[in-house]
PDB file of C-alpha atoms in Angstrom:
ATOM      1  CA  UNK A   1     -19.288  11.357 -27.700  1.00 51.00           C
ATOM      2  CA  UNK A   2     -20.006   8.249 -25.678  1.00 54.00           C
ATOM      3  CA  UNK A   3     -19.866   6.180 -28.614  1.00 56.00           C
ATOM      4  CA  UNK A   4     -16.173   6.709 -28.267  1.00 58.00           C
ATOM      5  CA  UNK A   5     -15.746   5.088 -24.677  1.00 56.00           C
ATOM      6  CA  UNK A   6     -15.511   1.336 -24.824  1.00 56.00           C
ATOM      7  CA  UNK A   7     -18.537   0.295 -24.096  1.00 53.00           C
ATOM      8  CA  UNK A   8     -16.598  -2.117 -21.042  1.00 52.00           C
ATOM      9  CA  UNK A   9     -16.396   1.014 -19.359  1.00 53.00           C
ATOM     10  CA  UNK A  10     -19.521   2.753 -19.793  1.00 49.00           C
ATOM     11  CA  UNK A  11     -20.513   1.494 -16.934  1.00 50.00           C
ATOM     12  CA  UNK A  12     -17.858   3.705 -14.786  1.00 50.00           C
ATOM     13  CA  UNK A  13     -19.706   6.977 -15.915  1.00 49.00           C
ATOM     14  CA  UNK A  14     -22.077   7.630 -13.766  1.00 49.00           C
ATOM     15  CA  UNK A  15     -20.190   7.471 -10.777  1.00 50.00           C
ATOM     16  CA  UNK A  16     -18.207  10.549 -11.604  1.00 48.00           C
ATOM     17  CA  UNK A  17     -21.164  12.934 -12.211  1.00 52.00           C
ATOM     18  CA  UNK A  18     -20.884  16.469 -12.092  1.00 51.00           C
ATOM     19  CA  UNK A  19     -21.574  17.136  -8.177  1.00 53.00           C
ATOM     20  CA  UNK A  20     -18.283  15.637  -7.774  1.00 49.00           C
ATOM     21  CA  UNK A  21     -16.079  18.363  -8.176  1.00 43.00           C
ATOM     22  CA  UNK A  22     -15.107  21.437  -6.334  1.00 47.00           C
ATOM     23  CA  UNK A  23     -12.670  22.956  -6.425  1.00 52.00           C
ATOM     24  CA  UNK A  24     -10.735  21.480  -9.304  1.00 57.00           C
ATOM     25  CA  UNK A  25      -7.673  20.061  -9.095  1.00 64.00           C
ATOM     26  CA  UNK A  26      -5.951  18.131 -11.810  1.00 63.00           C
ATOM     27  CA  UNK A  27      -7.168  14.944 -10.474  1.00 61.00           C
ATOM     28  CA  UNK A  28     -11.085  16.299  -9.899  1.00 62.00           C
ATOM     29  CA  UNK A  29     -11.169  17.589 -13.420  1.00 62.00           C
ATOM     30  CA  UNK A  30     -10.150  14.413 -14.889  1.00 57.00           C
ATOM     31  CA  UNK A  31     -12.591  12.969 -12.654  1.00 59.00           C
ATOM     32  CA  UNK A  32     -15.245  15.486 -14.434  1.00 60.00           C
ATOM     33  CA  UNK A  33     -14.194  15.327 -17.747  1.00 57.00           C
ATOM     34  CA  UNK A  34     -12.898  11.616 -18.583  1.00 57.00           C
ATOM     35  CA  UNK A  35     -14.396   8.800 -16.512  1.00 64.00           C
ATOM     36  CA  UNK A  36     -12.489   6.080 -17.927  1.00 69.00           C
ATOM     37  CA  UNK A  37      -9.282   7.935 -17.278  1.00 69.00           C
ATOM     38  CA  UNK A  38     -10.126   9.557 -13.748  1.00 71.00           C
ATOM     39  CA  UNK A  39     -10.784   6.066 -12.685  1.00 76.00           C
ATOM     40  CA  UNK A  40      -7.166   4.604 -13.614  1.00 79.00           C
ATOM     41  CA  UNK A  41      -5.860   7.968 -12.087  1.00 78.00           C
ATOM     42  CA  UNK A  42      -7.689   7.623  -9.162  1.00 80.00           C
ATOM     43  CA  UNK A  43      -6.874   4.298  -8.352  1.00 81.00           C
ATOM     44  CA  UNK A  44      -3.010   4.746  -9.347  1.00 81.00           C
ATOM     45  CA  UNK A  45      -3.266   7.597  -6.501  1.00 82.00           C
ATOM     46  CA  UNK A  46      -5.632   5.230  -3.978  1.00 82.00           C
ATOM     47  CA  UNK A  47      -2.629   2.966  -4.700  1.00 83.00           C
ATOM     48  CA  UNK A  48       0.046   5.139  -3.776  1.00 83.00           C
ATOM     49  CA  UNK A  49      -1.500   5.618  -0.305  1.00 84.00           C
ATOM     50  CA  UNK A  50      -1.953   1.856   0.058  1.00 85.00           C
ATOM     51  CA  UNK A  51       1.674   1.388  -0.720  1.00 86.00           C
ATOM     52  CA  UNK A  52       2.507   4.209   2.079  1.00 86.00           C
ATOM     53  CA  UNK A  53       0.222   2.293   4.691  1.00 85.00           C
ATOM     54  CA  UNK A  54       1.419  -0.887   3.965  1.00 88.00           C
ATOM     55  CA  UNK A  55       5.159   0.443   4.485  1.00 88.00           C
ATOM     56  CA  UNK A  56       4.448   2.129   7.811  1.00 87.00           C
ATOM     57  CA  UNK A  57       2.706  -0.671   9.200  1.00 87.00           C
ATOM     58  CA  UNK A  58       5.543  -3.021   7.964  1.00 89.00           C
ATOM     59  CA  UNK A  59       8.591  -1.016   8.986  1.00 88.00           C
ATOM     60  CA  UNK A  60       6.605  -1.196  12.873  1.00 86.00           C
ATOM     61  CA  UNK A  61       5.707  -4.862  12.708  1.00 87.00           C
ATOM     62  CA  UNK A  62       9.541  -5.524  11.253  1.00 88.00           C
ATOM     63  CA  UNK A  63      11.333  -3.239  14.103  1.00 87.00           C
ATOM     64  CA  UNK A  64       9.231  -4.924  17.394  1.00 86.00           C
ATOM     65  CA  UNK A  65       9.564  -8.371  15.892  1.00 88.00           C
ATOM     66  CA  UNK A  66      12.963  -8.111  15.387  1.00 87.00           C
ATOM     67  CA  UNK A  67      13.622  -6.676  18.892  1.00 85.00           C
ATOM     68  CA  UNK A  68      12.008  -9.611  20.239  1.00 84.00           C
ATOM     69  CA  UNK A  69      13.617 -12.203  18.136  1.00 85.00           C
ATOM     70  CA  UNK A  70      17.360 -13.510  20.301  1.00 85.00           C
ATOM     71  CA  UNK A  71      20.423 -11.192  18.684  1.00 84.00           C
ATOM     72  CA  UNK A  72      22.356 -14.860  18.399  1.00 86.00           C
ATOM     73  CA  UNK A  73      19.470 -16.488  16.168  1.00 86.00           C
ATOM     74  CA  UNK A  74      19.706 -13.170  14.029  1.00 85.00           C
ATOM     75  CA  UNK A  75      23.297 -13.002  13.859  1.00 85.00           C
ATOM     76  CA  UNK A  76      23.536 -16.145  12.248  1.00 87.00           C
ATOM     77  CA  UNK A  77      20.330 -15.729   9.530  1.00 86.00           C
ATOM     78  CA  UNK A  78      20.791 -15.538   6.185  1.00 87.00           C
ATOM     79  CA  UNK A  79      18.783 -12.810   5.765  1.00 87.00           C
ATOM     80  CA  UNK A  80      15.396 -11.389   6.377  1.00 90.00           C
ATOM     81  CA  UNK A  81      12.708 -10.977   3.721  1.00 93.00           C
ATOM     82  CA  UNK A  82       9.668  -8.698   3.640  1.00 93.00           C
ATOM     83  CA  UNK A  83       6.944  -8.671   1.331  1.00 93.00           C
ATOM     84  CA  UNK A  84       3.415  -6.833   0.687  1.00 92.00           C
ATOM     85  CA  UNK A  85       0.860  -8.044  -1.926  1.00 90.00           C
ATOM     86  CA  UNK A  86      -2.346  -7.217  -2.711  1.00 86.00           C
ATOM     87  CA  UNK A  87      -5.095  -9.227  -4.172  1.00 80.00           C
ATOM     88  CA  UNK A  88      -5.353  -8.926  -8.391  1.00 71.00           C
ATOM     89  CA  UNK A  89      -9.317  -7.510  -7.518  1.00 68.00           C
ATOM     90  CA  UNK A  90      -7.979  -5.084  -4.816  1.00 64.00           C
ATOM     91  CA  UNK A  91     -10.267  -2.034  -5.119  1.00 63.00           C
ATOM     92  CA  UNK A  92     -12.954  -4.236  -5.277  1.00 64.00           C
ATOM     93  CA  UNK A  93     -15.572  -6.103  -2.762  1.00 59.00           C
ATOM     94  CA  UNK A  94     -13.156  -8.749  -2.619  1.00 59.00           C
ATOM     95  CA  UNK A  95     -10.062  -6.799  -1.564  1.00 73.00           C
ATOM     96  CA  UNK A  96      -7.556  -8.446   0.042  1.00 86.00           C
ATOM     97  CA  UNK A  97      -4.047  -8.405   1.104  1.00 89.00           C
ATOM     98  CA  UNK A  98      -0.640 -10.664   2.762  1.00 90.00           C
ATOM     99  CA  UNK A  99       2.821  -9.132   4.311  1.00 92.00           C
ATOM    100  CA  UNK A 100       4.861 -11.735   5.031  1.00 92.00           C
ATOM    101  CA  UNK A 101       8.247 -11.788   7.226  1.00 92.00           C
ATOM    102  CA  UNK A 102      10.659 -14.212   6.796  1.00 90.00           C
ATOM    103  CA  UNK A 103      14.387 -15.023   9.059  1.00 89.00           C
ATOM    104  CA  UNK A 104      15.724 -17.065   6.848  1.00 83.00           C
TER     105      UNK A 104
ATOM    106  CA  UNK B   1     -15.325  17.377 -35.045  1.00 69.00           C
ATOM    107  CA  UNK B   2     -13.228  19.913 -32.483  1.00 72.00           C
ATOM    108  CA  UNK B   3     -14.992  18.144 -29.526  1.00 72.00           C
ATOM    109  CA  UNK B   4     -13.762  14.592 -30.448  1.00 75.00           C
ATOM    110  CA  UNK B   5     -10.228  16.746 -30.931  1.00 79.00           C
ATOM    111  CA  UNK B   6     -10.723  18.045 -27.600  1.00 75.00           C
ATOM    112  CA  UNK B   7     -11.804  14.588 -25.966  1.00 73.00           C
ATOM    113  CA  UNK B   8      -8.512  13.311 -27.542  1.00 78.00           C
ATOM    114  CA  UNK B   9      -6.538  15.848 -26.323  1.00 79.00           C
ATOM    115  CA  UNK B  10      -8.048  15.576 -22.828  1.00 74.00           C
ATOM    116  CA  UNK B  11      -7.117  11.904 -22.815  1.00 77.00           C
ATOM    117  CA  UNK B  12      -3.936  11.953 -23.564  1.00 83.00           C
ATOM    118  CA  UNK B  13      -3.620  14.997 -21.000  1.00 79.00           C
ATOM    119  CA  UNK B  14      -4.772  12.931 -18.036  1.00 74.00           C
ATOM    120  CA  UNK B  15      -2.650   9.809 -19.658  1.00 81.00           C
ATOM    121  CA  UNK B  16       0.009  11.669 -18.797  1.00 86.00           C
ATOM    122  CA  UNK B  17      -0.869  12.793 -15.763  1.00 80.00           C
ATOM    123  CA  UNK B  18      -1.091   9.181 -14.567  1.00 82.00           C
ATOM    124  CA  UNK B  19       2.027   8.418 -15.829  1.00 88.00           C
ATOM    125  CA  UNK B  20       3.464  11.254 -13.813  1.00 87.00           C
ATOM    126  CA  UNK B  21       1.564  10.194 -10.647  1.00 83.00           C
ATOM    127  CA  UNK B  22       3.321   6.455 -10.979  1.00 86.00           C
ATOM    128  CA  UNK B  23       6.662   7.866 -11.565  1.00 90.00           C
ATOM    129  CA  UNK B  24       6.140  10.161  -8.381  1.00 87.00           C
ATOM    130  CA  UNK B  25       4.947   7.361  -6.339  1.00 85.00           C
ATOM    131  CA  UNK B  26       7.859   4.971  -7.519  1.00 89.00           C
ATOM    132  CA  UNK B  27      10.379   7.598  -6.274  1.00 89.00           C
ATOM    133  CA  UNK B  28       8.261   8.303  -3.179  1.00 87.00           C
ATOM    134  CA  UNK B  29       8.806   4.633  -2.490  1.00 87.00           C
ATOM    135  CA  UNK B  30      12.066   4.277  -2.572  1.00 90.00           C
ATOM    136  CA  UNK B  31      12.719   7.605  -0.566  1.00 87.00           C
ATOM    137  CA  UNK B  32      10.733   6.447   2.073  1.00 85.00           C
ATOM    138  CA  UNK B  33      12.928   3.527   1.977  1.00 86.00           C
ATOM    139  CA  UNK B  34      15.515   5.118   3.398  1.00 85.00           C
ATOM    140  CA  UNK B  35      13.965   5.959   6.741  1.00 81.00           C
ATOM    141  CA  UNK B  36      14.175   4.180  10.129  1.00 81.00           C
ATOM    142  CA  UNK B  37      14.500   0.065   9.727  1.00 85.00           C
ATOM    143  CA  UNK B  38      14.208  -0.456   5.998  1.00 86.00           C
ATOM    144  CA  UNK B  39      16.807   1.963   5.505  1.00 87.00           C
ATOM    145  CA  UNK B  40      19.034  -1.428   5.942  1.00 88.00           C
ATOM    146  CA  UNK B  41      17.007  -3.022   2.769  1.00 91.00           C
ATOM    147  CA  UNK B  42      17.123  -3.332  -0.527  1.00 91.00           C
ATOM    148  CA  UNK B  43      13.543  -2.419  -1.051  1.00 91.00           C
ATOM    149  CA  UNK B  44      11.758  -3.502  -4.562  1.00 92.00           C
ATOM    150  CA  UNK B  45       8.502  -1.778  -5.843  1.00 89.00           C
ATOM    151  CA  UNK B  46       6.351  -5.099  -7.776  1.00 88.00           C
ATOM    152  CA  UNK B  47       2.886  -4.870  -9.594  1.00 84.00           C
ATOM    153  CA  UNK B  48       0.897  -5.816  -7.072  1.00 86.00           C
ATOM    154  CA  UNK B  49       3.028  -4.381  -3.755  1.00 88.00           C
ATOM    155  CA  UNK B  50       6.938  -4.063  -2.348  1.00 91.00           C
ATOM    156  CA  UNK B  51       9.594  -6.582  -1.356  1.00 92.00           C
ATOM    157  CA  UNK B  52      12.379  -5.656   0.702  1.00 92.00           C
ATOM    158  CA  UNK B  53      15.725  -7.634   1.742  1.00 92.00           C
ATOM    159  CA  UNK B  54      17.818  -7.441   4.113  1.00 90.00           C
ATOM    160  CA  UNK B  55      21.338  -5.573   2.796  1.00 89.00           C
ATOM    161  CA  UNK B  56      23.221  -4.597   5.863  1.00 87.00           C
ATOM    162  CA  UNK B  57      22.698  -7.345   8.743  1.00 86.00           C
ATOM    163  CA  UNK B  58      25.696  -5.462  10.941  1.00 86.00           C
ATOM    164  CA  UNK B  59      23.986  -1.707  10.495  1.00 87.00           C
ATOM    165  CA  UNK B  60      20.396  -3.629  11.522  1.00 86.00           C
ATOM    166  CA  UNK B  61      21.756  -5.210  14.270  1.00 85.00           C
ATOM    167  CA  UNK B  62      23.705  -1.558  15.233  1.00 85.00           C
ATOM    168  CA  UNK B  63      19.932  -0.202  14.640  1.00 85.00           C
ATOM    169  CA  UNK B  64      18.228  -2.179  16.933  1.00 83.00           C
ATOM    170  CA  UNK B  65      20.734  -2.753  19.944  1.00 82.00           C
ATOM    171  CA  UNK B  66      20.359   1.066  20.303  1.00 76.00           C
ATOM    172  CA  UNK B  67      16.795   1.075  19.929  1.00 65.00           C
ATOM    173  CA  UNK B  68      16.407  -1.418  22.594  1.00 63.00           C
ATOM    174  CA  UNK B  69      15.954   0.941  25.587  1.00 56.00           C
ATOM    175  CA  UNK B  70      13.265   2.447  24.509  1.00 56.00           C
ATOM    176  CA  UNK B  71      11.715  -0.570  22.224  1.00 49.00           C
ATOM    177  CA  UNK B  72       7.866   0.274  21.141  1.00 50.00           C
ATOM    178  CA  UNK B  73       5.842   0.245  17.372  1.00 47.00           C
ATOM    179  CA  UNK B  74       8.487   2.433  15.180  1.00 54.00           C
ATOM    180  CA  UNK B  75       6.151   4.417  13.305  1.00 52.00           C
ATOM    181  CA  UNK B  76       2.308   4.848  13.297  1.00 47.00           C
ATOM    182  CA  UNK B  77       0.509   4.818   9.935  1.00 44.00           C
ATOM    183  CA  UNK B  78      -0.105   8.480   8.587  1.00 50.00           C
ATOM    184  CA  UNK B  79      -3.202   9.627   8.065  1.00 46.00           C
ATOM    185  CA  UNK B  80      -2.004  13.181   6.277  1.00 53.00           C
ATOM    186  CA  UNK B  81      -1.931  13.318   2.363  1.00 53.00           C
ATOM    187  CA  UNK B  82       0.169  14.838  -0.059  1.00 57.00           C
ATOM    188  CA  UNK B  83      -2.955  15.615  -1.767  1.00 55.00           C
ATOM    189  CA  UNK B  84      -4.659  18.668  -0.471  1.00 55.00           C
ATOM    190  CA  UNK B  85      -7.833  19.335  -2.774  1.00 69.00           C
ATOM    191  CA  UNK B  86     -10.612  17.450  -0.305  1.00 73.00           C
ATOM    192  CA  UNK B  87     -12.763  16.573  -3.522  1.00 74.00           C
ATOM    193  CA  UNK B  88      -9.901  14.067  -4.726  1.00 74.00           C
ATOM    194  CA  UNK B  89      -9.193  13.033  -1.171  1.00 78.00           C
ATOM    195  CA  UNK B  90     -12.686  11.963  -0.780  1.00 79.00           C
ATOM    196  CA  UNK B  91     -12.586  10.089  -3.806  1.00 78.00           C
ATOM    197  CA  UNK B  92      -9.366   8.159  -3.003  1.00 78.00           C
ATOM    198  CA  UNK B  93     -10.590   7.611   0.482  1.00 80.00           C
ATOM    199  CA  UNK B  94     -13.612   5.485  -1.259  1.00 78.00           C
ATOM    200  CA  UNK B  95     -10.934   3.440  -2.534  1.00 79.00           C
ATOM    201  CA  UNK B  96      -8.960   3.144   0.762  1.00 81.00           C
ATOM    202  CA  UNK B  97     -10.966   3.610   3.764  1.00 81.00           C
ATOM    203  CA  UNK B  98     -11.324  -0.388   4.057  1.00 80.00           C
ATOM    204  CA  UNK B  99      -7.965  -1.387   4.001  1.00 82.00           C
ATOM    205  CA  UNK B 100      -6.722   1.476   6.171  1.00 84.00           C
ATOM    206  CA  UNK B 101      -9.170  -0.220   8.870  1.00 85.00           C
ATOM    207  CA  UNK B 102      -7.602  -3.517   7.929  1.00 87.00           C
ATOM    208  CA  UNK B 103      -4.223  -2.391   8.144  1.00 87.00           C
ATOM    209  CA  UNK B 104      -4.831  -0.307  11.722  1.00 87.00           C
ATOM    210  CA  UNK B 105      -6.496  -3.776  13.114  1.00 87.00           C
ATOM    211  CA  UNK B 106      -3.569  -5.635  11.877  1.00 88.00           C
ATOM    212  CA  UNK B 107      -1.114  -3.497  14.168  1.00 87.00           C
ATOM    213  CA  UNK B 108      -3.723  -3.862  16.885  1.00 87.00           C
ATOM    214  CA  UNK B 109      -3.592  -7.782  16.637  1.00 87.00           C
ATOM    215  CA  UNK B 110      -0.098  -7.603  16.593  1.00 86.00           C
ATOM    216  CA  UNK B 111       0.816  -5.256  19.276  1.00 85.00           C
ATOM    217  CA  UNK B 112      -1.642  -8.326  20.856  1.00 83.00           C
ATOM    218  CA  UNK B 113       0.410 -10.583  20.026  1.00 81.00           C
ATOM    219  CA  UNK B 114       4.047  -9.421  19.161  1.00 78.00           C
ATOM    220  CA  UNK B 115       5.571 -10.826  22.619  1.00 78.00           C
ATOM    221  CA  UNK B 116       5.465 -13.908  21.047  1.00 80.00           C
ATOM    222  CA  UNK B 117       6.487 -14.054  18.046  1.00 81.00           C
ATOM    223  CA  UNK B 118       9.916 -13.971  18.806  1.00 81.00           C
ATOM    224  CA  UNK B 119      10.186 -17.725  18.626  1.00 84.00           C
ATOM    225  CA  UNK B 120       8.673 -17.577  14.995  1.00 88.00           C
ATOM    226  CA  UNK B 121      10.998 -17.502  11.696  1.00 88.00           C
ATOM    227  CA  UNK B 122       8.419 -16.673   9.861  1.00 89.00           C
ATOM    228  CA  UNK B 123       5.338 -14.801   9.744  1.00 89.00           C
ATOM    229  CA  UNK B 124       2.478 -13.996   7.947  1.00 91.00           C
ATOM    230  CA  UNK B 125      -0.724 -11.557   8.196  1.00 91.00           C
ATOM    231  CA  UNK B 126      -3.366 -12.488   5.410  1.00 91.00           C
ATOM    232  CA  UNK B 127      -6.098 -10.498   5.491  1.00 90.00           C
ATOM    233  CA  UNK B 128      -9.227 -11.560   3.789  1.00 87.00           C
ATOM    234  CA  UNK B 129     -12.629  -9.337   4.153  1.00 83.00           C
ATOM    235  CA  UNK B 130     -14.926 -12.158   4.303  1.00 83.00           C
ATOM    236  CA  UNK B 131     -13.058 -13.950   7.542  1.00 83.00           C
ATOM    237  CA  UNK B 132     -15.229 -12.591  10.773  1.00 83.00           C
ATOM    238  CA  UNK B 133     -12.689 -11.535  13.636  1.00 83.00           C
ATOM    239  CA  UNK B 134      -9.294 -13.369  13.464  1.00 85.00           C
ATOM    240  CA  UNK B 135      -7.738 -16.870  13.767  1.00 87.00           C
ATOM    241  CA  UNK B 136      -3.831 -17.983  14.635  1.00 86.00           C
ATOM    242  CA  UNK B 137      -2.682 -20.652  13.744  1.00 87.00           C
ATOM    243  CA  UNK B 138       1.014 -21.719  13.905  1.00 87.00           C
ATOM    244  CA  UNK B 139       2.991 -24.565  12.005  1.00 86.00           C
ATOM    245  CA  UNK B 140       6.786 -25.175  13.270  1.00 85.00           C
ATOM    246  CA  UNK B 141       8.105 -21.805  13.326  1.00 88.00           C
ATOM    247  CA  UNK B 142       5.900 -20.041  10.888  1.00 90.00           C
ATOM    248  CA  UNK B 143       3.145 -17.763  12.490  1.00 87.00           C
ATOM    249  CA  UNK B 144      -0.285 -16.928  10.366  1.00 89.00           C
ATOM    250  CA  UNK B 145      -2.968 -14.801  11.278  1.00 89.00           C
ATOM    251  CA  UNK B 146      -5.542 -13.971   9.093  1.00 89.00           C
ATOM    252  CA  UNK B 147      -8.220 -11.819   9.746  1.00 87.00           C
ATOM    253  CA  UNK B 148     -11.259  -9.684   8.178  1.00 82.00           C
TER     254      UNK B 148
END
């Protein structure tokens, strides 16, 4: 059987062992039964909730800096611009991440 | 020979799964896009985060002139998951307990600092693990804090 995982990611075994899961959920049983695939899933869900954190702390920054910014100099913008990304090696020691807001 | 069938069969069980997950959280997106502020964006999901801009500068502007009386952060950063088994919870948490700090000392930095930034046209918030505390600097109108 574990000839048939890439070896690449033989290395991801371990840390889904079997005192992981209890009770089972779709997510905790792929976590059980495929490593290679519960760790894709996992992080596709771990970056959902990024995603919803970055959005929430966005939409607050966005509201209280535009309150504070003069109604004339955003009247005549050309537009604002908001933007969230996260480092290529994100769930990894060197996570990292930029939101950037722009008046144009 | 009906393991490696099973194996197979479990893999392309959870490939869809994850499949299903993205598609969910691409429509989660762009629902929660149309609450509060960004509701008056055009919000884009990328491959490595969002982009949102601005669509309806007269609805904003309608937006935030009523707002003004009470004027505070909009929305706090939820803490509550969709997902309810702990097990996976736990598991995802591993992933995003770190930038959940980052992102709550961001907000705390900027409720710091958000008086001023008025003057700014543009600003940015970098955060970078291996930076200790945090460091402004300011060029023209743009703002930049990074922290760790």
């Amino acid at each position: 059987m574990n000839d048939l995982i890439p070896y690449e990611n033989r290395a991801i075994i371990p840390y889904f062992n079997e005192d992981v899961v209890q009770p089972e959920s779709p997510e905790t049983a792929v976590a059980r039964e495929t490593p290679f695939e519960a760790s894709r899933l996992l992080k596709a869900l771990a970056k959902e909730e990024t995603t919803r954190y970055a959005l929430n702390a966005a939409s607050s920054m966005v509201h209280d800096y535009l309150s504070e910014v003069p109604e004339e100099r955003l009247a005549n913008s050309n537009g604002v611009k908001i933007s969230f990304n996260k480092n290529r090696k994100f769930f990894s020691d060197s996570e990292g991440f930029k939101i950037d807001i722009d008046l144009k | 020979m009906i393991k490696i069938i099973e194996y197979f069969k479990r893999l392309k069980e959870n490939f869809l799964r994850r499949k299903e997950v993205i598609k969910e959280s691409r429509e989660r997106f762009y629902s929660q896009c149309k609450e509060g502020i960004f509701n008056f964006f055009k919000p884009y999901l990328t491959s490595r985060g969002f982009y949102l801009e601005l669509e309806n500068k007269e609805g904003l502007m309608d937006y935030l002139s009523e707002k003004k009386s009470g004027k505070t952060i909009e929305s706090k950063i939820e803490s509550k998951s969709r997902y309810l088994d702990e097990t996976t919870q736990k598991k995802i948490n591993e992933y995003t307990k770190p930038v959940y700090n980052a992102f709550g000392r961001m907000l705390n930095y900027f409720s710091e600092l958000k008086k001023e930034m008025g003057k700014y046209d543009s600003l940015s918030f970098v955060y970078r693990p291996s930076i200790n505390g945090y460091d402004v600097e300011t060029y023209g109108n743009k703002f930049n804090l990074r922290f760790g």
